[in-house]
Amino acid sequence: MCFMPGTETPSIVITWFIFYAIKYPDVQARLHRQLDDVIGHTNRLPAISDRRNIPYLEAFIAEVQRIVSDTPLAVPHSTTRDTSLAGFLSRGTRPCFLNLWAIHHNPDYWTDPFCFRPERFLDEQGRFHVEGILPFSLGKRSCPGESFAKKAVFLYAARLLYRFKFESPPGAILPGRGDSEYGGIVLDCKPFKICAIERRDTIISEKGRAWTKQ
């Protein structure tokens, strides 16, 4: 049962990251610069070991997960002790839902919660720090696929951005705020058209051999 959530939600997050890379080309350009600085013109693709050296990509992924909140409500829980929340809840209350979307858009915690700003997850030295988001829920019943999902999303995002620049085709328009997602247990992005343009710098072939696009 853990396999589907561990593969479905990462694929949805990857779709959203392409969406926001197109929506904010200046952010995408900064991601390209950092990937080039770290990986350079080598004969390899980004690896998990590069995560600490690509903090802006980590911040970008965290901001996508925050603003999208692809799983807006965590799986149902039950109270195990007498608890008071606005005068409600007692031991054995079920189901109790953790509203992840509300947490990720709480204006008392986030400055401009509906503004897409990866920089909110970088400190003054440009290092990645994450707090306040719960894309994999919380506690003993948090998502068991969290470690796999984080690695999968990072690798896909880093390798796709290293090789391609994403744009909207001429005349195509990205869905706007409020009509860009399907509602449900998981918020999936509505279909949109893209152009995946091979970057002019050194590109890694399928066999791992470096070559330059003419």
GROMACS .gro file of C-alpha atoms in nm:
model
  214
    1MET     CA    1   0.000   0.000   0.000
    2CYS     CA    2   0.297   0.233   0.051
    3PHE     CA    3   0.419   0.195  -0.306
    4MET     CA    4   0.145   0.399  -0.475
    5PRO     CA    5   0.173   0.706  -0.245
    6GLY     CA    6   0.551   0.682  -0.274
    7THR     CA    7   0.533   0.710  -0.653
    8GLU     CA    8   0.211   0.900  -0.727
    9THR     CA    9   0.275   1.205  -0.511
   10PRO     CA   10   0.638   1.252  -0.628
   11SER     CA   11   0.520   1.245  -0.989
   12ILE     CA   12   0.258   1.509  -0.907
   13VAL     CA   13   0.518   1.727  -0.734
   14ILE     CA   14   0.745   1.696  -1.039
   15THR     CA   15   0.459   1.815  -1.263
   16TRP     CA   16   0.407   2.111  -1.031
   17PHE     CA   17   0.778   2.195  -1.027
   18ILE     CA   18   0.776   2.214  -1.409
   19PHE     CA   19   0.466   2.434  -1.385
   20TYR     CA   20   0.637   2.680  -1.149
   21ALA     CA   21   0.966   2.670  -1.340
   22ILE     CA   22   0.775   2.790  -1.647
   23LYS     CA   23   0.566   3.038  -1.449
   24TYR     CA   24   0.876   3.201  -1.297
   25PRO     CA   25   1.155   3.200  -1.559
   26ASP     CA   26   1.384   3.410  -1.337
   27VAL     CA   27   1.366   3.136  -1.074
   28GLN     CA   28   1.439   2.873  -1.339
   29ALA     CA   29   1.740   3.072  -1.460
   30ARG     CA   30   1.879   3.086  -1.106
   31LEU     CA   31   1.833   2.710  -1.073
   32HIS     CA   32   2.023   2.659  -1.399
   33ARG     CA   33   2.310   2.879  -1.280
   34GLN     CA   34   2.349   2.692  -0.953
   35LEU     CA   35   2.335   2.352  -1.123
   36ASP     CA   36   2.600   2.465  -1.372
   37ASP     CA   37   2.821   2.598  -1.091
   38VAL     CA   38   2.804   2.267  -0.904
   39ILE     CA   39   2.795   2.009  -1.183
   40GLY     CA   40   2.970   2.212  -1.452
   41HIS     CA   41   3.050   2.062  -1.790
   42THR     CA   42   3.119   1.714  -1.663
   43ASN     CA   43   3.029   1.369  -1.788
   44ARG     CA   44   2.781   1.303  -1.508
   45LEU     CA   45   2.431   1.399  -1.404
   46PRO     CA   46   2.335   1.546  -1.065
   47ALA     CA   47   2.343   1.293  -0.782
   48ILE     CA   48   2.201   1.271  -0.430
   49SER     CA   49   2.544   1.369  -0.297
   50ASP     CA   50   2.499   1.710  -0.464
   51ARG     CA   51   2.198   1.807  -0.253
   52ARG     CA   52   2.393   2.005   0.004
   53ASN     CA   53   2.559   2.206  -0.272
   54ILE     CA   54   2.236   2.299  -0.453
   55PRO     CA   55   2.039   2.474  -0.176
   56TYR     CA   56   1.827   2.685  -0.411
   57LEU     CA   57   1.686   2.371  -0.575
   58GLU     CA   58   1.604   2.231  -0.232
   59ALA     CA   59   1.433   2.559  -0.145
   60PHE     CA   60   1.246   2.555  -0.476
   61ILE     CA   61   1.111   2.205  -0.411
   62ALA     CA   62   1.010   2.299  -0.055
   63GLU     CA   63   0.825   2.608  -0.180
   64VAL     CA   64   0.642   2.402  -0.443
   65GLN     CA   65   0.534   2.157  -0.173
   66ARG     CA   66   0.426   2.443   0.053
   67ILE     CA   67   0.226   2.651  -0.190
   68VAL     CA   68   0.066   2.353  -0.369
   69SER     CA   69   0.009   2.130  -0.064
   70ASP     CA   70  -0.065   1.844  -0.301
   71THR     CA   71  -0.205   1.638  -0.013
   72PRO     CA   72  -0.414   1.908   0.159
   73LEU     CA   73  -0.546   1.682   0.434
   74ALA     CA   74  -0.329   1.421   0.604
   75VAL     CA   75  -0.458   1.067   0.652
   76PRO     CA   76  -0.720   1.035   0.930
   77HIS     CA   77  -0.593   1.015   1.286
   78SER     CA   78  -0.755   0.946   1.623
   79THR     CA   79  -0.693   1.112   1.959
   80THR     CA   80  -0.529   0.884   2.215
   81ARG     CA   81  -0.580   1.112   2.516
   82ASP     CA   82  -0.818   1.383   2.631
   83THR     CA   83  -0.739   1.682   2.417
   84SER     CA   84  -0.892   2.028   2.389
   85LEU     CA   85  -0.900   2.221   2.064
   86ALA     CA   86  -1.142   2.514   2.062
   87GLY     CA   87  -1.347   2.327   2.321
   88PHE     CA   88  -1.368   2.007   2.116
   89LEU     CA   89  -1.199   1.666   2.100
   90SER     CA   90  -1.167   1.398   2.365
   91ARG     CA   91  -0.998   1.063   2.381
   92GLY     CA   92  -1.098   0.834   2.095
   93THR     CA   93  -1.227   1.110   1.867
   94ARG     CA   94  -1.210   0.997   1.508
   95PRO     CA   95  -1.143   1.088   1.244
   96CYS     CA   96  -0.913   1.382   1.309
   97PHE     CA   97  -0.760   1.545   1.004
   98LEU     CA   98  -0.444   1.752   0.996
   99ASN     CA   99  -0.516   2.043   0.760
  100LEU     CA  100  -0.179   2.070   0.583
  101TRP     CA  101  -0.306   2.328   0.334
  102ALA     CA  102  -0.408   2.564   0.617
  103ILE     CA  103  -0.073   2.514   0.790
  104HIS     CA  104   0.116   2.595   0.470
  105HIS     CA  105  -0.090   2.911   0.404
  106ASN     CA  106  -0.123   3.048   0.756
  107PRO     CA  107  -0.061   3.426   0.729
  108ASP     CA  108   0.038   3.436   1.097
  109TYR     CA  109   0.339   3.219   1.013
  110TRP     CA  110   0.415   3.285   0.646
  111THR     CA  111   0.478   3.627   0.495
  112ASP     CA  112   0.267   3.655   0.178
  113PRO     CA  113   0.161   3.287   0.189
  114PHE     CA  114   0.020   3.293  -0.166
  115CYS     CA  115   0.340   3.439  -0.309
  116PHE     CA  116   0.586   3.190  -0.460
  117ARG     CA  117   0.923   3.265  -0.297
  118PRO     CA  118   1.182   2.985  -0.266
  119GLU     CA  119   1.408   3.231  -0.080
  120ARG     CA  120   1.194   3.189   0.232
  121PHE     CA  121   1.375   2.856   0.282
  122LEU     CA  122   1.727   3.004   0.260
  123ASP     CA  123   1.913   3.167   0.546
  124GLU     CA  124   2.131   3.477   0.519
  125GLN     CA  125   2.424   3.264   0.400
  126GLY     CA  126   2.211   3.107   0.127
  127ARG     CA  127   2.195   2.772   0.306
  128PHE     CA  128   1.880   2.561   0.287
  129HIS     CA  129   1.671   2.535   0.601
  130VAL     CA  130   1.326   2.386   0.620
  131GLU     CA  131   1.072   2.437   0.892
  132GLY     CA  132   0.701   2.494   0.906
  133ILE     CA  133   0.601   2.261   0.621
  134LEU     CA  134   0.462   1.911   0.663
  135PRO     CA  135   0.423   1.766   0.313
  136PHE     CA  136   0.454   1.414   0.455
  137SER     CA  137   0.229   1.473   0.757
  138LEU     CA  138   0.351   1.443   1.116
  139GLY     CA  139   0.414   1.197   1.395
  140LYS     CA  140   0.414   0.819   1.404
  141ARG     CA  141   0.165   0.801   1.117
  142SER     CA  142   0.362   1.024   0.881
  143CYS     CA  143   0.426   0.899   0.529
  144PRO     CA  144   0.659   0.594   0.533
  145GLY     CA  145   0.774   0.682   0.180
  146GLU     CA  146   0.913   1.023   0.283
  147SER     CA  147   1.281   0.933   0.239
  148PHE     CA  148   1.223   0.772  -0.101
  149ALA     CA  149   1.001   1.056  -0.220
  150LYS     CA  150   1.252   1.328  -0.123
  151LYS     CA  151   1.534   1.156  -0.309
  152ALA     CA  152   1.320   1.079  -0.614
  153VAL     CA  153   1.189   1.436  -0.646
  154PHE     CA  154   1.535   1.587  -0.602
  155LEU     CA  155   1.694   1.362  -0.864
  156TYR     CA  156   1.419   1.415  -1.120
  157ALA     CA  157   1.414   1.791  -1.063
  158ALA     CA  158   1.792   1.829  -1.073
  159ARG     CA  159   1.843   1.614  -1.382
  160LEU     CA  160   1.555   1.760  -1.579
  161LEU     CA  161   1.664   2.116  -1.506
  162TYR     CA  162   2.028   2.036  -1.578
  163ARG     CA  163   1.941   1.913  -1.925
  164PHE     CA  164   1.641   2.121  -2.023
  165LYS     CA  165   1.493   2.467  -2.018
  166PHE     CA  166   1.115   2.462  -1.984
  167GLU     CA  167   0.889   2.713  -2.158
  168SER     CA  168   0.530   2.746  -2.271
  169PRO     CA  169   0.479   2.692  -2.646
  170PRO     CA  170   0.391   3.004  -2.846
  171GLY     CA  171   0.031   3.098  -2.774
  172ALA     CA  172  -0.007   2.858  -2.481
  173ILE     CA  173  -0.111   2.992  -2.142
  174LEU     CA  174  -0.057   2.829  -1.806
  175PRO     CA  175  -0.368   2.778  -1.591
  176GLY     CA  176  -0.418   3.066  -1.349
  177ARG     CA  177  -0.442   3.062  -0.971
  178GLY     CA  178  -0.753   2.882  -0.851
  179ASP     CA  179  -0.811   2.689  -1.172
  180SER     CA  180  -0.475   2.518  -1.204
  181GLU     CA  181  -0.549   2.209  -0.995
  182TYR     CA  182  -0.795   1.925  -0.964
  183GLY     CA  183  -0.954   1.900  -0.620
  184GLY     CA  184  -0.955   1.570  -0.435
  185ILE     CA  185  -0.742   1.366  -0.199
  186VAL     CA  186  -0.439   1.479  -0.399
  187LEU     CA  187  -0.424   1.813  -0.579
  188ASP     CA  188  -0.303   1.726  -0.928
  189CYS     CA  189  -0.210   1.994  -1.179
  190LYS     CA  190  -0.442   2.041  -1.475
  191PRO     CA  191  -0.285   1.958  -1.815
  192PHE     CA  192  -0.070   2.227  -1.971
  193LYS     CA  193   0.159   2.237  -2.273
  194ILE     CA  194   0.536   2.272  -2.244
  195CYS     CA  195   0.846   2.302  -2.457
  196ALA     CA  196   1.145   2.114  -2.314
  197ILE     CA  197   1.443   2.278  -2.483
  198GLU     CA  198   1.781   2.112  -2.464
  199ARG     CA  199   2.020   2.359  -2.313
  200ARG     CA  200   2.300   2.484  -2.537
  201ASP     CA  201   2.571   2.409  -2.285
  202THR     CA  202   2.729   2.068  -2.245
  203ILE     CA  203   2.457   1.803  -2.245
  204ILE     CA  204   2.490   1.450  -2.114
  205SER     CA  205   2.395   1.178  -2.361
  206GLU     CA  206   2.199   0.871  -2.262
  207LYS     CA  207   2.525   0.676  -2.232
  208GLY     CA  208   2.676   0.934  -1.999
  209ARG     CA  209   2.910   1.078  -2.264
  210ALA     CA  210   2.947   1.455  -2.277
  211TRP     CA  211   2.875   1.628  -2.605
  212THR     CA  212   2.795   1.980  -2.713
  213LYS     CA  213   2.481   2.063  -2.903
  214GLN     CA  214   2.556   2.243  -3.228
   0.00000   0.00000   0.00000
